[in-house]
mmCIF file of C-alpha atoms in Angstrom:
data_model
loop_
_atom_site.group_PDB
_atom_site.id
_atom_site.type_symbol
_atom_site.label_atom_id
_atom_site.label_comp_id
_atom_site.label_asym_id
_atom_site.label_seq_id
_atom_site.Cartn_x
_atom_site.Cartn_y
_atom_site.Cartn_z
ATOM 1 C CA UNK A 1 -22.424 9.357 -53.364
ATOM 2 C CA UNK A 2 -20.580 12.107 -51.432
ATOM 3 C CA UNK A 3 -22.316 11.108 -48.180
ATOM 4 C CA UNK A 4 -21.318 7.469 -48.692
ATOM 5 C CA UNK A 5 -17.642 8.381 -49.235
ATOM 6 C CA UNK A 6 -17.687 10.677 -46.180
ATOM 7 C CA UNK A 7 -19.220 7.877 -44.085
ATOM 8 C CA UNK A 8 -16.565 5.389 -45.262
ATOM 9 C CA UNK A 9 -13.769 7.853 -44.416
ATOM 10 C CA UNK A 10 -15.326 8.505 -40.993
ATOM 11 C CA UNK A 11 -15.524 4.778 -40.258
ATOM 12 C CA UNK A 12 -11.904 4.263 -41.353
ATOM 13 C CA UNK A 13 -10.746 7.113 -39.078
ATOM 14 C CA UNK A 14 -12.664 5.660 -36.108
ATOM 15 C CA UNK A 15 -11.210 2.196 -36.754
ATOM 16 C CA UNK A 16 -7.714 3.721 -37.004
ATOM 17 C CA UNK A 17 -8.126 5.582 -33.700
ATOM 18 C CA UNK A 18 -9.405 2.503 -31.840
ATOM 19 C CA UNK A 19 -6.702 0.250 -33.290
ATOM 20 C CA UNK A 20 -3.786 2.677 -32.882
ATOM 21 C CA UNK A 21 -1.362 1.669 -30.104
ATOM 22 C CA UNK A 22 -0.672 5.384 -29.471
ATOM 23 C CA UNK A 23 -4.257 6.682 -29.471
ATOM 24 C CA UNK A 24 -5.839 3.649 -27.828
ATOM 25 C CA UNK A 25 -3.195 1.398 -26.206
ATOM 26 C CA UNK A 26 -5.735 -0.377 -23.999
ATOM 27 C CA UNK A 27 -8.790 -1.873 -25.719
ATOM 28 C CA UNK A 28 -12.110 -0.177 -25.028
ATOM 29 C CA UNK A 29 -14.582 -2.382 -23.172
ATOM 30 C CA UNK A 30 -17.224 -0.509 -21.162
ATOM 31 C CA UNK A 31 -18.024 -1.686 -17.643
ATOM 32 C CA UNK A 32 -21.209 -3.752 -17.530
ATOM 33 C CA UNK A 33 -24.119 -1.429 -16.725
ATOM 34 C CA UNK A 34 -25.661 -4.088 -14.466
ATOM 35 C CA UNK A 35 -22.558 -3.872 -12.214
ATOM 36 C CA UNK A 36 -22.377 -0.066 -12.022
ATOM 37 C CA UNK A 37 -24.298 0.211 -8.689
ATOM 38 C CA UNK A 38 -21.856 -2.292 -7.131
ATOM 39 C CA UNK A 39 -18.862 -0.430 -8.545
ATOM 40 C CA UNK A 40 -20.134 2.889 -7.169
ATOM 41 C CA UNK A 41 -20.739 1.239 -3.785
ATOM 42 C CA UNK A 42 -17.175 -0.156 -3.837
ATOM 43 C CA UNK A 43 -15.822 3.364 -4.443
ATOM 44 C CA UNK A 44 -17.141 4.244 -0.964
ATOM 45 C CA UNK A 45 -17.778 7.896 -1.837
ATOM 46 C CA UNK A 46 -16.916 10.457 0.860
ATOM 47 C CA UNK A 47 -16.408 14.198 1.254
ATOM 48 C CA UNK A 48 -13.057 15.670 0.206
ATOM 49 C CA UNK A 49 -12.166 12.623 -1.831
ATOM 50 C CA UNK A 50 -10.855 12.294 -5.377
ATOM 51 C CA UNK A 51 -11.996 9.437 -7.592
ATOM 52 C CA UNK A 52 -9.807 8.909 -10.647
ATOM 53 C CA UNK A 53 -10.950 6.634 -13.458
ATOM 54 C CA UNK A 54 -7.865 5.564 -15.402
ATOM 55 C CA UNK A 55 -8.933 4.650 -18.900
ATOM 56 C CA UNK A 56 -12.376 6.167 -18.382
ATOM 57 C CA UNK A 57 -13.716 5.125 -21.781
ATOM 58 C CA UNK A 58 -17.180 6.600 -22.234
ATOM 59 C CA UNK A 59 -17.325 7.570 -18.536
ATOM 60 C CA UNK A 60 -20.122 5.252 -17.454
ATOM 61 C CA UNK A 61 -18.583 4.758 -13.984
ATOM 62 C CA UNK A 62 -17.328 8.278 -13.329
ATOM 63 C CA UNK A 63 -20.625 9.906 -14.305
ATOM 64 C CA UNK A 64 -22.752 7.507 -12.244
ATOM 65 C CA UNK A 65 -20.468 8.000 -9.234
ATOM 66 C CA UNK A 66 -20.585 11.786 -9.703
ATOM 67 C CA UNK A 67 -24.379 11.611 -9.866
ATOM 68 C CA UNK A 68 -24.472 9.627 -6.605
ATOM 69 C CA UNK A 69 -22.098 12.108 -4.967
ATOM 70 C CA UNK A 70 -24.322 14.972 -6.118
ATOM 71 C CA UNK A 71 -27.412 13.304 -4.622
ATOM 72 C CA UNK A 72 -25.585 12.806 -1.308
ATOM 73 C CA UNK A 73 -24.301 16.422 -1.389
ATOM 74 C CA UNK A 74 -20.687 15.272 -1.108
ATOM 75 C CA UNK A 75 -17.727 17.383 -2.128
ATOM 76 C CA UNK A 76 -16.129 14.577 -4.102
ATOM 77 C CA UNK A 77 -13.934 15.352 -7.100
ATOM 78 C CA UNK A 78 -13.921 13.097 -10.144
ATOM 79 C CA UNK A 79 -11.203 12.785 -12.755
ATOM 80 C CA UNK A 80 -11.697 10.866 -16.004
ATOM 81 C CA UNK A 81 -8.390 10.045 -17.694
ATOM 82 C CA UNK A 82 -8.559 8.851 -21.287
ATOM 83 C CA UNK A 83 -6.209 8.972 -24.266
ATOM 84 C CA UNK A 84 -8.600 8.074 -27.104
ATOM 85 C CA UNK A 85 -9.791 11.318 -28.796
ATOM 86 C CA UNK A 86 -13.190 9.872 -29.756
ATOM 87 C CA UNK A 87 -13.848 8.824 -26.154
ATOM 88 C CA UNK A 88 -12.584 12.209 -24.903
ATOM 89 C CA UNK A 89 -15.216 13.879 -27.089
ATOM 90 C CA UNK A 90 -17.904 11.587 -25.636
ATOM 91 C CA UNK A 91 -16.708 12.413 -22.099
ATOM 92 C CA UNK A 92 -16.919 16.161 -22.745
ATOM 93 C CA UNK A 93 -20.398 15.834 -24.246
ATOM 94 C CA UNK A 94 -21.629 13.788 -21.279
ATOM 95 C CA UNK A 95 -20.055 16.237 -18.799
ATOM 96 C CA UNK A 96 -21.795 19.156 -20.499
ATOM 97 C CA UNK A 97 -25.203 17.883 -19.344
ATOM 98 C CA UNK A 98 -24.242 16.370 -15.982
ATOM 99 C CA UNK A 99 -25.660 17.973 -12.776
ATOM 100 C CA UNK A 100 -22.294 17.587 -11.005
ATOM 101 C CA UNK A 101 -20.164 18.845 -13.914
ATOM 102 C CA UNK A 102 -18.233 21.313 -11.740
ATOM 103 C CA UNK A 103 -16.671 18.391 -9.870
ATOM 104 C CA UNK A 104 -15.742 16.395 -12.985
ATOM 105 C CA UNK A 105 -12.410 16.916 -14.718
ATOM 106 C CA UNK A 106 -11.530 15.257 -18.002
ATOM 107 C CA UNK A 107 -7.889 14.715 -18.870
ATOM 108 C CA UNK A 108 -6.437 13.476 -22.135
ATOM 109 C CA UNK A 109 -3.258 11.756 -21.032
ATOM 110 C CA UNK A 110 -1.287 8.521 -20.988
ATOM 111 C CA UNK A 111 -2.003 6.764 -17.679
ATOM 112 C CA UNK A 112 1.547 5.404 -17.581
ATOM 113 C CA UNK A 113 3.235 8.804 -17.889
ATOM 114 C CA UNK A 114 0.956 11.266 -16.113
ATOM 115 C CA UNK A 115 1.768 13.046 -12.855
ATOM 116 C CA UNK A 116 -0.879 12.671 -10.157
ATOM 117 C CA UNK A 117 0.652 15.082 -7.618
ATOM 118 C CA UNK A 118 -1.540 18.014 -8.657
ATOM 119 C CA UNK A 119 -4.795 16.329 -7.591
ATOM 120 C CA UNK A 120 -6.319 17.375 -4.243
ATOM 121 C CA UNK A 121 -5.777 15.124 -1.267
ATOM 122 C CA UNK A 122 -7.179 15.079 2.218
ATOM 123 C CA UNK A 123 -4.605 16.422 4.689
ATOM 124 C CA UNK A 124 -6.728 15.803 7.781
ATOM 125 C CA UNK A 125 -5.185 13.174 10.077
ATOM 126 C CA UNK A 126 -8.559 11.397 10.217
ATOM 127 C CA UNK A 127 -8.402 10.723 6.476
ATOM 128 C CA UNK A 128 -6.658 7.464 5.713
ATOM 129 C CA UNK A 129 -7.153 7.636 1.971
ATOM 130 C CA UNK A 130 -8.497 10.474 -0.136
ATOM 131 C CA UNK A 131 -7.707 9.139 -3.592
ATOM 132 C CA UNK A 132 -9.444 6.146 -5.121
ATOM 133 C CA UNK A 133 -8.598 4.779 -8.529
ATOM 134 C CA UNK A 134 -11.072 2.874 -10.625
ATOM 135 C CA UNK A 135 -9.451 0.483 -13.082
ATOM 136 C CA UNK A 136 -11.015 -1.620 -15.770
ATOM 137 C CA UNK A 137 -8.029 -2.212 -17.951
ATOM 138 C CA UNK A 138 -6.414 -5.251 -19.516
ATOM 139 C CA UNK A 139 -4.889 -7.571 -16.904
ATOM 140 C CA UNK A 140 -1.422 -7.303 -18.476
ATOM 141 C CA UNK A 141 -1.474 -3.528 -17.747
ATOM 142 C CA UNK A 142 -2.735 -3.702 -14.145
ATOM 143 C CA UNK A 143 0.577 -4.359 -12.399
ATOM 144 C CA UNK A 144 2.331 -1.721 -14.504
ATOM 145 C CA UNK A 145 -0.368 0.777 -13.534
ATOM 146 C CA UNK A 146 -0.171 -0.070 -9.821
ATOM 147 C CA UNK A 147 3.626 0.208 -9.885
ATOM 148 C CA UNK A 148 3.302 3.629 -11.534
ATOM 149 C CA UNK A 149 0.790 4.766 -8.889
ATOM 150 C CA UNK A 150 2.961 3.558 -5.998
ATOM 151 C CA UNK A 151 5.865 5.629 -7.343
ATOM 152 C CA UNK A 152 3.760 8.790 -7.454
ATOM 153 C CA UNK A 153 1.195 8.570 -4.632
ATOM 154 C CA UNK A 154 1.639 7.640 -0.995
ATOM 155 C CA UNK A 155 -1.849 6.444 0.002
ATOM 156 C CA UNK A 156 -4.600 5.349 -2.340
ATOM 157 C CA UNK A 157 -7.252 2.708 -2.774
ATOM 158 C CA UNK A 158 -8.103 0.826 -5.938
ATOM 159 C CA UNK A 159 -11.333 -0.589 -7.247
ATOM 160 C CA UNK A 160 -10.483 -2.976 -10.063
ATOM 161 C CA UNK A 161 -13.296 -4.324 -12.176
ATOM 162 C CA UNK A 162 -13.104 -7.926 -13.329
ATOM 163 C CA UNK A 163 -9.348 -8.488 -12.927
ATOM 164 C CA UNK A 164 -7.534 -9.041 -9.611
ATOM 165 C CA UNK A 165 -4.371 -7.095 -8.878
ATOM 166 C CA UNK A 166 -1.860 -9.645 -7.632
ATOM 167 C CA UNK A 167 0.371 -7.152 -5.812
ATOM 168 C CA UNK A 168 -2.613 -5.922 -3.759
ATOM 169 C CA UNK A 169 -4.309 -9.266 -3.005
ATOM 170 C CA UNK A 170 -3.580 -9.059 0.701
ATOM 171 C CA UNK A 171 -6.041 -6.162 0.993
ATOM 172 C CA UNK A 172 -8.655 -7.335 -1.448
ATOM 173 C CA UNK A 173 -12.385 -7.516 -1.004
ATOM 174 C CA UNK A 174 -14.302 -9.283 -3.753
ATOM 175 C CA UNK A 175 -17.792 -8.132 -4.667
ATOM 176 C CA UNK A 176 -19.647 -10.403 -7.060
ATOM 177 C CA UNK A 177 -21.906 -8.912 -9.701
ATOM 178 C CA UNK A 178 -22.061 -10.057 -13.284
ATOM 179 C CA UNK A 179 -18.254 -9.775 -13.037
ATOM 180 C CA UNK A 180 -15.989 -9.516 -9.964
#
């Protein structure tokens, strides 16, 4: 009986966390695993680059990209930003066993309020862009996120999964997988 009550309480806490506007303002939907190779290809991994996954969820993209970077012996840094404490725990557990864990940083923060200026950037004149953001967030949050990034970062690229970013359409390249 005690186990059953504990399980019910645990389930209620998880439901509360995932339905709380403060602890999980953007719904959790993992990127489709069938599209992960295309997403990693779109990130165009390079040396001295930072890949930031805003709303990283369970980290499926960031960990696959970090694995690819490790195989290619690239010095690419990866940052997983998430606000949901359950997903943060999953990210830390996955990072613990990842071969490229030294290049993966996990941050518990609100993507609309965080300061990106402390992340490393390429200062070499040959580098056009050293920061790439991966976004798979609700379409009604995309423009707000891009506006926030433009206020804080001079040059960056964006890989958006499934939803187009209207303010960046002039530079868009569409890759078709299960989703765009």
